[in-house]
Amino acid sequence: KEYRKDLEEGMKGKGMTVFEDTPDLIRVKNAAQILNERQYKKDLETEIKGKGMEVGPDTPEIRRAKKASEIASMKEYKKDLENEIKGKGMEVGTDTLDIQRAKKASEIVSQKEYKKDLETEIRGKGMQVGPYTPEIQRVKRASEIASQKMYKDEAEKMLCNYSAVPDTPEMERIRSTQKNISSV
């Protein structure tokens, strides 16, 4: 009797019912959630896509999100590399031949890109760069002249320091042999 009295006072007047999470109740809640998700997707397709809005992989927000996930993935990869490979005693350094070859290849590609940019950006706009400009040609010519003058000065110094080799019997024999060969 007291139990019924408590039930009538506490529960019936307020309209509340308390259920335990029974397996059937959990299954019904999951089904309702799935149904709501399906309804949401259906509304998305009919209401948003049907009215001309695009929800696709080429929107700026989706591209930004993909880029962020790629960056996060790279961070995870580097973290795994440090933990899994370096932590187990393997050295991954810059001294391996493959890494040196890859660096060299990237430097060459970078130089090619630089030269390509140079040609398109500077030469394409009317500026001349390289051995074609009159100023560079003048400097080269001046350098050649200075080099020739230095060569001649050096030769004159050498002539003053050295004397002719005296005629040895061997030298006379060679000269006579050369005369005989040229007369024949």
CSV table of C-alpha atoms in Angstrom, one decimal:
chain,number,residue,atom,x,y,z
A,1,LYS,CA,0.0,0.0,0.0
A,2,GLU,CA,2.8,2.4,0.8
A,3,TYR,CA,4.5,1.6,-2.4
A,4,ARG,CA,1.4,2.4,-4.4
A,5,LYS,CA,0.9,5.6,-2.5
A,6,ASP,CA,4.4,6.8,-3.2
A,7,LEU,CA,3.9,5.9,-6.9
A,8,GLU,CA,0.7,7.9,-7.1
A,9,GLU,CA,2.2,10.9,-5.4
A,10,GLY,CA,5.6,10.9,-7.0
A,11,MET,CA,5.1,9.8,-10.5
A,12,LYS,CA,1.5,9.8,-11.7
A,13,GLY,CA,0.8,13.4,-11.2
A,14,LYS,CA,3.9,14.6,-13.0
A,15,GLY,CA,3.5,12.4,-16.1
A,16,MET,CA,7.0,11.1,-16.0
A,17,THR,CA,8.0,7.5,-16.7
A,18,VAL,CA,11.5,6.2,-16.0
A,19,PHE,CA,12.9,3.5,-18.3
A,20,GLU,CA,16.0,1.5,-17.8
A,21,ASP,CA,18.3,1.2,-20.9
A,22,THR,CA,17.1,-2.2,-22.0
A,23,PRO,CA,18.6,-3.7,-25.2
A,24,ASP,CA,15.3,-3.0,-27.0
A,25,LEU,CA,15.4,0.6,-26.0
A,26,ILE,CA,19.0,1.0,-27.1
A,27,ARG,CA,18.2,-0.6,-30.5
A,28,VAL,CA,15.2,1.8,-30.9
A,29,LYS,CA,17.4,4.8,-30.1
A,30,ASN,CA,20.0,3.7,-32.7
A,31,ALA,CA,17.4,3.2,-35.3
A,32,ALA,CA,16.0,6.6,-34.7
A,33,GLN,CA,19.4,8.2,-35.0
A,34,ILE,CA,20.1,6.4,-38.3
A,35,LEU,CA,16.7,7.5,-39.6
A,36,ASN,CA,17.5,11.1,-38.6
A,37,GLU,CA,20.8,10.9,-40.5
A,38,ARG,CA,19.1,9.5,-43.6
A,39,GLN,CA,16.5,12.2,-43.4
A,40,TYR,CA,19.2,14.8,-43.1
A,41,LYS,CA,21.1,13.5,-46.1
A,42,LYS,CA,17.9,13.4,-48.1
A,43,ASP,CA,17.1,17.0,-47.1
A,44,LEU,CA,20.7,18.0,-48.1
A,45,GLU,CA,20.3,16.6,-51.6
A,46,THR,CA,16.8,18.0,-52.2
A,47,GLU,CA,17.1,21.4,-50.5
A,48,ILE,CA,20.7,22.4,-51.0
A,49,LYS,CA,22.0,20.6,-54.1
A,50,GLY,CA,18.7,21.0,-55.9
A,51,LYS,CA,18.8,24.7,-55.6
A,52,GLY,CA,22.2,25.1,-57.4
A,53,MET,CA,24.6,25.1,-54.5
A,54,GLU,CA,27.6,22.8,-55.0
A,55,VAL,CA,28.8,20.6,-52.3
A,56,GLY,CA,31.8,19.0,-54.0
A,57,PRO,CA,35.5,18.4,-53.6
A,58,ASP,CA,36.5,21.6,-55.3
A,59,THR,CA,35.1,24.2,-52.8
A,60,PRO,CA,37.7,26.2,-50.9
A,61,GLU,CA,36.6,24.9,-47.5
A,62,ILE,CA,37.0,21.3,-48.6
A,63,ARG,CA,40.4,22.0,-50.2
A,64,ARG,CA,41.5,23.7,-47.0
A,65,ALA,CA,40.3,20.8,-44.9
A,66,LYS,CA,42.1,18.3,-47.2
A,67,LYS,CA,45.3,20.3,-47.0
A,68,ALA,CA,45.0,20.4,-43.2
A,69,SER,CA,44.5,16.6,-43.1
A,70,GLU,CA,47.6,16.1,-45.3
A,71,ILE,CA,49.7,18.2,-43.1
A,72,ALA,CA,48.5,16.3,-40.0
A,73,SER,CA,49.2,13.1,-41.8
A,74,MET,CA,52.8,14.2,-42.6
A,75,LYS,CA,53.3,15.2,-39.0
A,76,GLU,CA,52.0,11.7,-37.9
A,77,TYR,CA,54.4,10.1,-40.4
A,78,LYS,CA,57.4,12.0,-39.2
A,79,LYS,CA,56.4,11.2,-35.6
A,80,ASP,CA,56.1,7.5,-36.5
A,81,LEU,CA,59.5,7.7,-38.3
A,82,GLU,CA,61.2,9.1,-35.2
A,83,ASN,CA,59.5,6.6,-32.9
A,84,GLU,CA,59.6,3.4,-35.0
A,85,ILE,CA,62.9,3.7,-37.0
A,86,LYS,CA,65.2,6.1,-35.2
A,87,GLY,CA,64.1,4.7,-31.8
A,88,LYS,CA,65.1,1.2,-32.8
A,89,GLY,CA,68.6,2.2,-33.6
A,90,MET,CA,68.4,2.7,-37.4
A,91,GLU,CA,70.1,5.9,-38.5
A,92,VAL,CA,68.3,7.9,-41.2
A,93,GLY,CA,70.8,10.6,-42.0
A,94,THR,CA,72.0,12.7,-44.8
A,95,ASP,CA,75.0,10.6,-45.4
A,96,THR,CA,73.3,7.8,-47.3
A,97,LEU,CA,73.9,7.6,-51.1
A,98,ASP,CA,70.2,7.7,-51.9
A,99,ILE,CA,69.5,10.8,-49.9
A,100,GLN,CA,72.6,12.6,-51.3
A,101,ARG,CA,71.4,11.6,-54.8
A,102,ALA,CA,67.9,12.9,-54.2
A,103,LYS,CA,69.3,16.2,-52.8
A,104,LYS,CA,71.5,16.6,-55.8
A,105,ALA,CA,68.6,15.9,-58.1
A,106,SER,CA,66.4,18.5,-56.3
A,107,GLU,CA,69.2,21.1,-56.5
A,108,ILE,CA,69.5,20.5,-60.3
A,109,VAL,CA,65.8,20.8,-60.7
A,110,SER,CA,65.8,24.0,-58.7
A,111,GLN,CA,68.6,25.4,-60.9
A,112,LYS,CA,66.6,24.5,-64.0
A,113,GLU,CA,63.5,26.2,-62.6
A,114,TYR,CA,65.6,29.3,-61.7
A,115,LYS,CA,67.0,29.5,-65.2
A,116,LYS,CA,63.5,29.0,-66.7
A,117,ASP,CA,62.1,31.7,-64.5
A,118,LEU,CA,65.1,34.0,-65.5
A,119,GLU,CA,64.4,33.5,-69.2
A,120,THR,CA,60.6,34.1,-68.9
A,121,GLU,CA,60.7,36.9,-66.4
A,122,ILE,CA,63.7,38.9,-67.5
A,123,ARG,CA,64.6,38.1,-71.1
A,124,GLY,CA,60.9,37.9,-72.0
A,125,LYS,CA,60.4,41.5,-70.9
A,126,GLY,CA,63.2,42.9,-73.0
A,127,MET,CA,66.2,42.8,-70.6
A,128,GLN,CA,69.3,41.1,-71.7
A,129,VAL,CA,71.2,38.9,-69.3
A,130,GLY,CA,74.3,37.0,-70.1
A,131,PRO,CA,77.2,37.3,-72.6
A,132,TYR,CA,74.9,39.2,-75.0
A,133,THR,CA,75.0,42.7,-73.4
A,134,PRO,CA,77.5,45.2,-74.7
A,135,GLU,CA,78.8,45.9,-71.2
A,136,ILE,CA,79.8,42.3,-70.6
A,137,GLN,CA,81.4,42.0,-74.1
A,138,ARG,CA,83.4,45.1,-73.4
A,139,VAL,CA,84.6,43.7,-70.1
A,140,LYS,CA,85.6,40.4,-71.7
A,141,ARG,CA,87.6,42.2,-74.4
A,142,ALA,CA,89.4,44.3,-71.8
A,143,SER,CA,90.2,41.2,-69.9
A,144,GLU,CA,91.6,39.5,-73.1
A,145,ILE,CA,93.8,42.6,-73.9
A,146,ALA,CA,95.1,42.7,-70.3
A,147,SER,CA,95.9,39.0,-70.5
A,148,GLN,CA,97.8,39.4,-73.8
A,149,LYS,CA,99.8,42.3,-72.4
A,150,MET,CA,100.7,40.3,-69.2
A,151,TYR,CA,101.7,37.4,-71.4
A,152,LYS,CA,104.0,39.6,-73.5
A,153,ASP,CA,105.5,41.3,-70.4
A,154,GLU,CA,106.2,37.9,-68.9
A,155,ALA,CA,107.8,36.7,-72.1
A,156,GLU,CA,110.1,39.7,-72.2
A,157,LYS,CA,111.2,39.1,-68.6
A,158,MET,CA,112.0,35.5,-69.4
A,159,LEU,CA,114.1,36.4,-72.4
A,160,CYS,CA,116.3,38.6,-70.2
A,161,ASN,CA,116.8,35.9,-67.7
A,162,TYR,CA,117.7,33.1,-70.1
A,163,SER,CA,120.5,32.6,-72.6
A,164,ALA,CA,120.6,30.5,-75.7
A,165,VAL,CA,121.8,26.9,-75.3
A,166,PRO,CA,125.3,26.4,-76.6
A,167,ASP,CA,125.6,24.2,-79.6
A,168,THR,CA,126.5,20.7,-78.5
A,169,PRO,CA,127.7,17.9,-80.8
A,170,GLU,CA,124.2,16.3,-80.4
A,171,MET,CA,122.5,19.6,-81.5
A,172,GLU,CA,124.8,19.9,-84.6
A,173,ARG,CA,124.0,16.3,-85.5
A,174,ILE,CA,120.3,16.9,-85.3
A,175,ARG,CA,120.5,20.1,-87.4
A,176,SER,CA,122.4,18.3,-90.1
A,177,THR,CA,120.0,15.5,-90.1
A,178,GLN,CA,117.1,17.9,-90.5
A,179,LYS,CA,118.9,19.6,-93.4
A,180,ASN,CA,119.4,16.3,-95.1
A,181,ILE,CA,115.7,15.3,-94.6
A,182,SER,CA,114.5,18.6,-96.0
A,183,SER,CA,116.8,18.5,-99.0
A,184,VAL,CA,115.6,15.0,-99.8
